[in-house]
PDB file of N, CA and C in Angstrom:
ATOM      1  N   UNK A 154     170.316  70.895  73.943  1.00 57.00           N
ATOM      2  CA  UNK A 154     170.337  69.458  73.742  1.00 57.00           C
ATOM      3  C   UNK A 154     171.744  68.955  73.437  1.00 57.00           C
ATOM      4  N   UNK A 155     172.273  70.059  72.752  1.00 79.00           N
ATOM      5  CA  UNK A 155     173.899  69.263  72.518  1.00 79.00           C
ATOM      6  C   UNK A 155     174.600  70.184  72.529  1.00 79.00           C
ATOM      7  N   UNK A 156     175.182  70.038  74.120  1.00 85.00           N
ATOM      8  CA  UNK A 156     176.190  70.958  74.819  1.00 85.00           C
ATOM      9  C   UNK A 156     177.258  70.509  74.993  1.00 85.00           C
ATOM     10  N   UNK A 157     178.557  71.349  74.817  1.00 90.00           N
ATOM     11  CA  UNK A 157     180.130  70.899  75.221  1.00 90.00           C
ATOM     12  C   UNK A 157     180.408  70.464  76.519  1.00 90.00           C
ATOM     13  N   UNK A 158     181.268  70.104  77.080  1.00 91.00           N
ATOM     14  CA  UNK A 158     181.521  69.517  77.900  1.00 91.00           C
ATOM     15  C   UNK A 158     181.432  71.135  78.615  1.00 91.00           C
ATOM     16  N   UNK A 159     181.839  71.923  78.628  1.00 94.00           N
ATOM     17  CA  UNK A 159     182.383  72.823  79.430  1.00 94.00           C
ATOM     18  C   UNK A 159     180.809  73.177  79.658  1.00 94.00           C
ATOM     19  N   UNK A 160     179.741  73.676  78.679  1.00 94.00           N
ATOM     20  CA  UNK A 160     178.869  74.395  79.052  1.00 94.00           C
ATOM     21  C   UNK A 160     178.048  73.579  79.416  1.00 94.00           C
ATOM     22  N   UNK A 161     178.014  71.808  80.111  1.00 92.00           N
ATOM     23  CA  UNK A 161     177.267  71.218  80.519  1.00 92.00           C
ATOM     24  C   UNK A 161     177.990  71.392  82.244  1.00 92.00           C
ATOM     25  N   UNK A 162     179.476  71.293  82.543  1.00 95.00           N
ATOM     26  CA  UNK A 162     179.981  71.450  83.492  1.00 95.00           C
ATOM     27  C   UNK A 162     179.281  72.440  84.305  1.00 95.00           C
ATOM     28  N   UNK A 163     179.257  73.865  83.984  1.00 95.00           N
ATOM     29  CA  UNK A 163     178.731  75.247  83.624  1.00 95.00           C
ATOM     30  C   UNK A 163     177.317  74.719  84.382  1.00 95.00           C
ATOM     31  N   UNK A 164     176.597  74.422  83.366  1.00 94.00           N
ATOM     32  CA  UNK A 164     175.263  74.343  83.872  1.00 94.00           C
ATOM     33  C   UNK A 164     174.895  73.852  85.177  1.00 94.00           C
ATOM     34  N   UNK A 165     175.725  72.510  85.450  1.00 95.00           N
ATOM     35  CA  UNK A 165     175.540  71.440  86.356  1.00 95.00           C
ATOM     36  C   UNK A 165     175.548  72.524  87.711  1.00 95.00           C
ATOM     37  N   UNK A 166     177.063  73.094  87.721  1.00 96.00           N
ATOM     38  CA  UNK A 166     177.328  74.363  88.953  1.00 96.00           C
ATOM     39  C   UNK A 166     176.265  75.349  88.983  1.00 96.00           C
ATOM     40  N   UNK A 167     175.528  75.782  87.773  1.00 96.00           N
ATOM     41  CA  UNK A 167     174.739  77.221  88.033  1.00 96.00           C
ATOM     42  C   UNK A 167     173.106  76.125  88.487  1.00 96.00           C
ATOM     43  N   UNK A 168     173.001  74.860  88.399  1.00 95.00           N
ATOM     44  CA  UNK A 168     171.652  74.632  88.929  1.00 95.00           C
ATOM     45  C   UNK A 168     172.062  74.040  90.407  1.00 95.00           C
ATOM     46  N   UNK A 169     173.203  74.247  90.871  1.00 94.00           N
ATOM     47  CA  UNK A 169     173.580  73.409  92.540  1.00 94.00           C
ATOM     48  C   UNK A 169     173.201  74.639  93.053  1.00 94.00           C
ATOM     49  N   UNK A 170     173.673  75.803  92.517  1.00 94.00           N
ATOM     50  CA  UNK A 170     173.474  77.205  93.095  1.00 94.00           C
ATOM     51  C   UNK A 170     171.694  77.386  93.645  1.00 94.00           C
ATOM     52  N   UNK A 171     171.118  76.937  92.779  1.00 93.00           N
ATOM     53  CA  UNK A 171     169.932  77.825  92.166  1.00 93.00           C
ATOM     54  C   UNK A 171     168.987  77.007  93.815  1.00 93.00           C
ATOM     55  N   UNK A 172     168.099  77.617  94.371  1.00 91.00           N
ATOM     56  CA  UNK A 172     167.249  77.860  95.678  1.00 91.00           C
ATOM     57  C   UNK A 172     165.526  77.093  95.410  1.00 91.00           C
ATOM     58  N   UNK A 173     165.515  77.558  94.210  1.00 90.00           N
ATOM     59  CA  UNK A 173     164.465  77.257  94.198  1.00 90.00           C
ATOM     60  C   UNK A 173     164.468  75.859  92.790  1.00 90.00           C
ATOM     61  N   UNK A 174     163.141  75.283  92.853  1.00 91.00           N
ATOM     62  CA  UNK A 174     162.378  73.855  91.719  1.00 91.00           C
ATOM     63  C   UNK A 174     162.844  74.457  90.383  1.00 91.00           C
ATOM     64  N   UNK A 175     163.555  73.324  90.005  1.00 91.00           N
ATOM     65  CA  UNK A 175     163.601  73.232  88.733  1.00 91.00           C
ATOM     66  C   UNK A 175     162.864  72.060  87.929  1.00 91.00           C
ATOM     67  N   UNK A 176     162.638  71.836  86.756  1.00 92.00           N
ATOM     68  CA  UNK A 176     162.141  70.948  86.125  1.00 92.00           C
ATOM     69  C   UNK A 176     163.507  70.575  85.120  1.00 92.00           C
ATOM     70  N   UNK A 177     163.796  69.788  85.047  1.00 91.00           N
ATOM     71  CA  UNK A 177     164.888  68.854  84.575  1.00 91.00           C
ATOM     72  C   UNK A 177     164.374  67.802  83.609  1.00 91.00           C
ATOM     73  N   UNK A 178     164.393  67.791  82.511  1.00 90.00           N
ATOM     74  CA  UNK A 178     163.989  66.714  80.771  1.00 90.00           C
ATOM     75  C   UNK A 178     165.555  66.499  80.859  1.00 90.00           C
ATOM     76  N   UNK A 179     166.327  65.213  81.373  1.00 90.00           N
ATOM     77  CA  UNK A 179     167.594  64.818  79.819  1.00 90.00           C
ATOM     78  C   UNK A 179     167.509  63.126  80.213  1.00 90.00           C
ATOM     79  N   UNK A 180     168.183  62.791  78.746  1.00 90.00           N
ATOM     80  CA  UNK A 180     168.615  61.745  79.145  1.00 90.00           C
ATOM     81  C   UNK A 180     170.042  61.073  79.398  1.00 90.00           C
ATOM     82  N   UNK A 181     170.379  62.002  79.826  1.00 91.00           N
ATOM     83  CA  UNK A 181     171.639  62.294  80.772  1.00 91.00           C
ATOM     84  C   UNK A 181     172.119  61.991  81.796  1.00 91.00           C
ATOM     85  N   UNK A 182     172.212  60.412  81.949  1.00 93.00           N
ATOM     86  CA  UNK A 182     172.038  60.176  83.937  1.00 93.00           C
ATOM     87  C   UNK A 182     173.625  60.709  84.115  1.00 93.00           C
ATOM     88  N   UNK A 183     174.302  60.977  83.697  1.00 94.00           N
ATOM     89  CA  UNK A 183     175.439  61.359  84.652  1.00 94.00           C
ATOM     90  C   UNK A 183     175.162  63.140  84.941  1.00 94.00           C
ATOM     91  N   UNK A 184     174.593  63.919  84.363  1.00 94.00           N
ATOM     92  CA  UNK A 184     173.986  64.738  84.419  1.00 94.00           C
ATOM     93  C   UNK A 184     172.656  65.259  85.271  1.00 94.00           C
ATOM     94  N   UNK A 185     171.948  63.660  85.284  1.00 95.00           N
ATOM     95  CA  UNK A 185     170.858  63.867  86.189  1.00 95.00           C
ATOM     96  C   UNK A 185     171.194  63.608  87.633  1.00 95.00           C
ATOM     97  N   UNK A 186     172.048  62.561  88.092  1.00 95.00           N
ATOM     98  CA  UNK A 186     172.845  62.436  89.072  1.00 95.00           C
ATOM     99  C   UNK A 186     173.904  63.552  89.743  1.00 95.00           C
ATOM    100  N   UNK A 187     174.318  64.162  89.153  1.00 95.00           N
ATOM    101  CA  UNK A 187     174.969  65.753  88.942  1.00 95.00           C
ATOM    102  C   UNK A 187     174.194  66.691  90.102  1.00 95.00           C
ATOM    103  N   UNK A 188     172.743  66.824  89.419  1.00 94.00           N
ATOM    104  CA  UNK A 188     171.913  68.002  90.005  1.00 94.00           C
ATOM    105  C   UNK A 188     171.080  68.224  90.369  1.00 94.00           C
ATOM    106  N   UNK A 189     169.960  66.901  90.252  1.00 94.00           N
ATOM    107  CA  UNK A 189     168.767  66.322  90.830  1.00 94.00           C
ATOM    108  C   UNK A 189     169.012  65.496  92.437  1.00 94.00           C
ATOM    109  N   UNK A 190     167.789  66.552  93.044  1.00 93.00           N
ATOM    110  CA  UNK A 190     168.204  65.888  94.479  1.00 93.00           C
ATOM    111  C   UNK A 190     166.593  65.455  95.321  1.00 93.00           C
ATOM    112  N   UNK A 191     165.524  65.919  93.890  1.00 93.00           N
ATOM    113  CA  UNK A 191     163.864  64.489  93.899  1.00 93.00           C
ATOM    114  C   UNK A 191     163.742  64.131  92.527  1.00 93.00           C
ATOM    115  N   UNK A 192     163.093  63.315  92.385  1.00 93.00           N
ATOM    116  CA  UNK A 192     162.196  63.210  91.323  1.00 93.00           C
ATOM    117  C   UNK A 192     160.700  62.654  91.639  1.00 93.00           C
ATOM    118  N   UNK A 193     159.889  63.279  91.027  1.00 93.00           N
ATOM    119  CA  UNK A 193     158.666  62.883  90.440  1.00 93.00           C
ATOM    120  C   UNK A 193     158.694  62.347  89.303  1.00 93.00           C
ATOM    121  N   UNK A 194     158.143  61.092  89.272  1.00 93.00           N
ATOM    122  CA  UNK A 194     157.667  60.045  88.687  1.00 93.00           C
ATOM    123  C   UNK A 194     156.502  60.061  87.607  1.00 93.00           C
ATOM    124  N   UNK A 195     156.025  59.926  86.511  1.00 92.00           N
ATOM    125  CA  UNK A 195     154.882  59.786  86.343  1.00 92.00           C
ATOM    126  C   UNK A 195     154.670  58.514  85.535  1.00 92.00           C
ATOM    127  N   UNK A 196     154.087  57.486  86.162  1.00 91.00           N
ATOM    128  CA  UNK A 196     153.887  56.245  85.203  1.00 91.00           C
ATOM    129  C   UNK A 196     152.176  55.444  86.155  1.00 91.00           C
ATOM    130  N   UNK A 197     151.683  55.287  84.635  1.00 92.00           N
ATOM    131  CA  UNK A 197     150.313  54.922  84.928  1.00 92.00           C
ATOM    132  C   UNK A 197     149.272  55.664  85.293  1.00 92.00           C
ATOM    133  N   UNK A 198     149.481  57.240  85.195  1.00 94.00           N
ATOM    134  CA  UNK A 198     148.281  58.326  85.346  1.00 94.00           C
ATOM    135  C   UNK A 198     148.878  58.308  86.739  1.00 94.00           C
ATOM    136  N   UNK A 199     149.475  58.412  87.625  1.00 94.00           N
ATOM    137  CA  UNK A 199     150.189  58.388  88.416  1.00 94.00           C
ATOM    138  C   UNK A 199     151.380  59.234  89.193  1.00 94.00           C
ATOM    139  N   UNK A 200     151.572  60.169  90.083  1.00 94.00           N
ATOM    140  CA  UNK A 200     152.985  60.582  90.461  1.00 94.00           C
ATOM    141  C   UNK A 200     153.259  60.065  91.355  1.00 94.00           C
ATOM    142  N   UNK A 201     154.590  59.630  91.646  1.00 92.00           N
ATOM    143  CA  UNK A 201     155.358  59.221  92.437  1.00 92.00           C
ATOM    144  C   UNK A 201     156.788  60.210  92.828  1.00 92.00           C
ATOM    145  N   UNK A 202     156.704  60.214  94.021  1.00 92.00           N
ATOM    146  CA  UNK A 202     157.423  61.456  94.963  1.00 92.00           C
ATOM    147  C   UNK A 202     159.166  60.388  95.426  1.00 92.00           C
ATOM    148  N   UNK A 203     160.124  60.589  94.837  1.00 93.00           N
ATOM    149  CA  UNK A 203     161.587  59.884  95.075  1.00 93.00           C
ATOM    150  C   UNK A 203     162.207  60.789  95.646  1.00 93.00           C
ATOM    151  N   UNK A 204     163.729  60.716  96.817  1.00 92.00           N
ATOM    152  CA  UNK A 204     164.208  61.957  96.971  1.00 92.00           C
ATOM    153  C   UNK A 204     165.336  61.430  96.571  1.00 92.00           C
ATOM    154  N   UNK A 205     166.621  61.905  96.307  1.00 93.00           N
ATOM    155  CA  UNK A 205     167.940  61.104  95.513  1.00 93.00           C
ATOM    156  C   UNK A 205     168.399  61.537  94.637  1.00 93.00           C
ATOM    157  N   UNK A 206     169.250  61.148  94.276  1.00 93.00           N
ATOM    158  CA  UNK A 206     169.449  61.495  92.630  1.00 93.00           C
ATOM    159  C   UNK A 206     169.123  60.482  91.871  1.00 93.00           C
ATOM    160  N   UNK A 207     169.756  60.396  90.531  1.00 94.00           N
ATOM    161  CA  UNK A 207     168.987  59.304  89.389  1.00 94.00           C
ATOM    162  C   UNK A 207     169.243  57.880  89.527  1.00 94.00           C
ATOM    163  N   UNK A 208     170.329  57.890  89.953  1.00 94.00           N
ATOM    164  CA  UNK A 208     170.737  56.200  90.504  1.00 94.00           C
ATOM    165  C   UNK A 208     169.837  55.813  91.971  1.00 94.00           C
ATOM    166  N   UNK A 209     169.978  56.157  92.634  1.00 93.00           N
ATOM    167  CA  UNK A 209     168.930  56.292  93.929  1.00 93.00           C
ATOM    168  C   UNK A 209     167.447  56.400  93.840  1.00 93.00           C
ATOM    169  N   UNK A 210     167.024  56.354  92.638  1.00 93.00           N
ATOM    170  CA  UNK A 210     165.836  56.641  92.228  1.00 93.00           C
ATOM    171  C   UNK A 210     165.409  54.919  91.145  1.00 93.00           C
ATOM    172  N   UNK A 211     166.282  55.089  90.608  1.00 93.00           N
ATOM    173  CA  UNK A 211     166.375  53.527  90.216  1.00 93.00           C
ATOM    174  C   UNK A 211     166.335  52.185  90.661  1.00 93.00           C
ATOM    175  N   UNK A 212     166.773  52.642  91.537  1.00 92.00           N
ATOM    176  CA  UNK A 212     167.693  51.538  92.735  1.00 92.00           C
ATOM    177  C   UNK A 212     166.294  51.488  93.334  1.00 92.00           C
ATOM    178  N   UNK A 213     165.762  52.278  94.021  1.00 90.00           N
ATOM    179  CA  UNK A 213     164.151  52.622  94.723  1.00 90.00           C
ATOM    180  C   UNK A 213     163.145  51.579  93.830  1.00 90.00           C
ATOM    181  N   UNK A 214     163.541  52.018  92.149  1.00 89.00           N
ATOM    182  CA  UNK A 214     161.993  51.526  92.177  1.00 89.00           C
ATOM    183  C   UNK A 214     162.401  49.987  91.742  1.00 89.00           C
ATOM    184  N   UNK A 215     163.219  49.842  91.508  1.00 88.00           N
ATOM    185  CA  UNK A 215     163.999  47.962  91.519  1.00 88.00           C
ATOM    186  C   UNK A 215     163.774  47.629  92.705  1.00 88.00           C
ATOM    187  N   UNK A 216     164.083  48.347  93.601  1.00 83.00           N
ATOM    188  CA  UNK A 216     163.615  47.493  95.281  1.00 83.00           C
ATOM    189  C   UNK A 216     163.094  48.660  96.323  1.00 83.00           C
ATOM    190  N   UNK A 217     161.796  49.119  96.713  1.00 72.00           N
ATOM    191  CA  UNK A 217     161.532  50.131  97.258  1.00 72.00           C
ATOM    192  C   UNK A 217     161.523  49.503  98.915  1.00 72.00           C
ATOM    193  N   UNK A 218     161.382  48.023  99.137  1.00 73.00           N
ATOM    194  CA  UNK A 218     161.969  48.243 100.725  1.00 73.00           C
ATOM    195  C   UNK A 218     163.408  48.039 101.134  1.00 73.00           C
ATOM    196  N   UNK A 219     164.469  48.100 100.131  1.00 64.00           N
ATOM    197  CA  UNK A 219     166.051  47.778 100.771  1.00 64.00           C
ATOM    198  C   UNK A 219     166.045  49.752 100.461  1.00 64.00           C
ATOM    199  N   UNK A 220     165.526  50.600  99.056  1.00 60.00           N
ATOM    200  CA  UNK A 220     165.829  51.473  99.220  1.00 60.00           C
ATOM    201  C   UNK A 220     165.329  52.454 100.755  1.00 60.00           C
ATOM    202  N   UNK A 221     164.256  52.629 101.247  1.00 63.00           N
ATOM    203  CA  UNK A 221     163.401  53.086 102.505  1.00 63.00           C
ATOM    204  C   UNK A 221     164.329  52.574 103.578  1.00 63.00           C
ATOM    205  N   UNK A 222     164.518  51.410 103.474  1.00 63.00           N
ATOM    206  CA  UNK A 222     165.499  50.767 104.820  1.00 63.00           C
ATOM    207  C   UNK A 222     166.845  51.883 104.715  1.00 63.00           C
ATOM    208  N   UNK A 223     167.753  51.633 103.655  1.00 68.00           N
ATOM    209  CA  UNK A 223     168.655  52.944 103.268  1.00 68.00           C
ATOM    210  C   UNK A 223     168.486  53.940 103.729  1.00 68.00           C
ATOM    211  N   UNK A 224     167.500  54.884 102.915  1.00 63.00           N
ATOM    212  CA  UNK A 224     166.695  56.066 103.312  1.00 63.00           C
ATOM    213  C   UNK A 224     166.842  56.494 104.799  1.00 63.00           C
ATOM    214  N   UNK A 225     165.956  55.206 105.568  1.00 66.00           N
ATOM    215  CA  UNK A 225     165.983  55.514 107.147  1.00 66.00           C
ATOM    216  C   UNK A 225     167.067  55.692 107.531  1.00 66.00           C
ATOM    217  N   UNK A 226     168.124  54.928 107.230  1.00 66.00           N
ATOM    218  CA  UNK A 226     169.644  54.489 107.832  1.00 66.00           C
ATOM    219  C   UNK A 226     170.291  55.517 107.930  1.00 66.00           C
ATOM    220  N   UNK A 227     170.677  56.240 106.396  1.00 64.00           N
ATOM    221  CA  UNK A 227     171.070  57.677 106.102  1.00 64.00           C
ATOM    222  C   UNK A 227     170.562  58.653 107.312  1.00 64.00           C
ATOM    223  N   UNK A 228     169.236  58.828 107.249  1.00 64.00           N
ATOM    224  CA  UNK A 228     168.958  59.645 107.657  1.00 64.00           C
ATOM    225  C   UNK A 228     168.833  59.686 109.815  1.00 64.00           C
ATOM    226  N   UNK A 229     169.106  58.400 109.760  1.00 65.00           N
ATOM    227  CA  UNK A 229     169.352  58.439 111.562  1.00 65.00           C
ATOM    228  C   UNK A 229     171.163  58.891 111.747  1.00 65.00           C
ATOM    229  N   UNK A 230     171.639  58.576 110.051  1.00 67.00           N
ATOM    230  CA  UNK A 230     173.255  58.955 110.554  1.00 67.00           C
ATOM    231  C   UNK A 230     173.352  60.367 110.746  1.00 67.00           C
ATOM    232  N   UNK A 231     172.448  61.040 109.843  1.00 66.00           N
ATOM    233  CA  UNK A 231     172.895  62.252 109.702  1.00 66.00           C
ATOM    234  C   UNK A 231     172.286  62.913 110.688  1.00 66.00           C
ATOM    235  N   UNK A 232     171.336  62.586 111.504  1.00 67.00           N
ATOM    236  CA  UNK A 232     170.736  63.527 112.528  1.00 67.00           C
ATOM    237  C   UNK A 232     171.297  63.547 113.887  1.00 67.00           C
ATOM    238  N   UNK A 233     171.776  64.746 114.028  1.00 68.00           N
ATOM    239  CA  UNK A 233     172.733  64.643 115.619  1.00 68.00           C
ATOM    240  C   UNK A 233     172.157  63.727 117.088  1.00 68.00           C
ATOM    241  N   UNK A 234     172.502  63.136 117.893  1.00 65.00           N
ATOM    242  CA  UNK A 234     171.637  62.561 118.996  1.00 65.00           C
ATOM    243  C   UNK A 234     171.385  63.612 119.679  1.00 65.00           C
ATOM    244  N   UNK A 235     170.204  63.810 120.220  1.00 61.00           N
ATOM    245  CA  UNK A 235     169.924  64.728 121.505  1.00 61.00           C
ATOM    246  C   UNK A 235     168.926  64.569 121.663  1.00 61.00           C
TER     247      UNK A 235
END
């Protein structure tokens, strides 16, 4: 919960590494932005499936059709034509 700068640095690199789901608790958005690349949601007995990091996830649920429009946009840039 209350880590130095170095062994939060530390951490941030050993979870970019890591292959497989992690579960991630902070309230840390520069941290959560760092190393989170979904989140699940839970509000109202409810999950909700985001892909992003923590600002992108925000941004989503403040406006979920400019974020999806985004989403699409990104994702026609990044896919090669053929």
């Amino acid at each position: 919960n209350h880590l130095d700068l170095d062994a939060v640095l530390w951490l941030q690199e050993f979870i970019k590494t890591l292959s497989n789901i992690v579960v991630i608790v902070s309230h840390d958005r520069h941290f959560l932005n760092e190393v989170v690349t979904d989140i699940i949601h839970f509000d109202q007995k409810a999950l909700k499936y985001y892909t992003g990091n923590y600002e992108e996830f925000c941004q989503e649920r403040q406006d979920p059709t400019t974020s999806e429009r985004d989403r699409k946009s990104r994702k026609r840039e990044e896919t090669p034509p053929g």
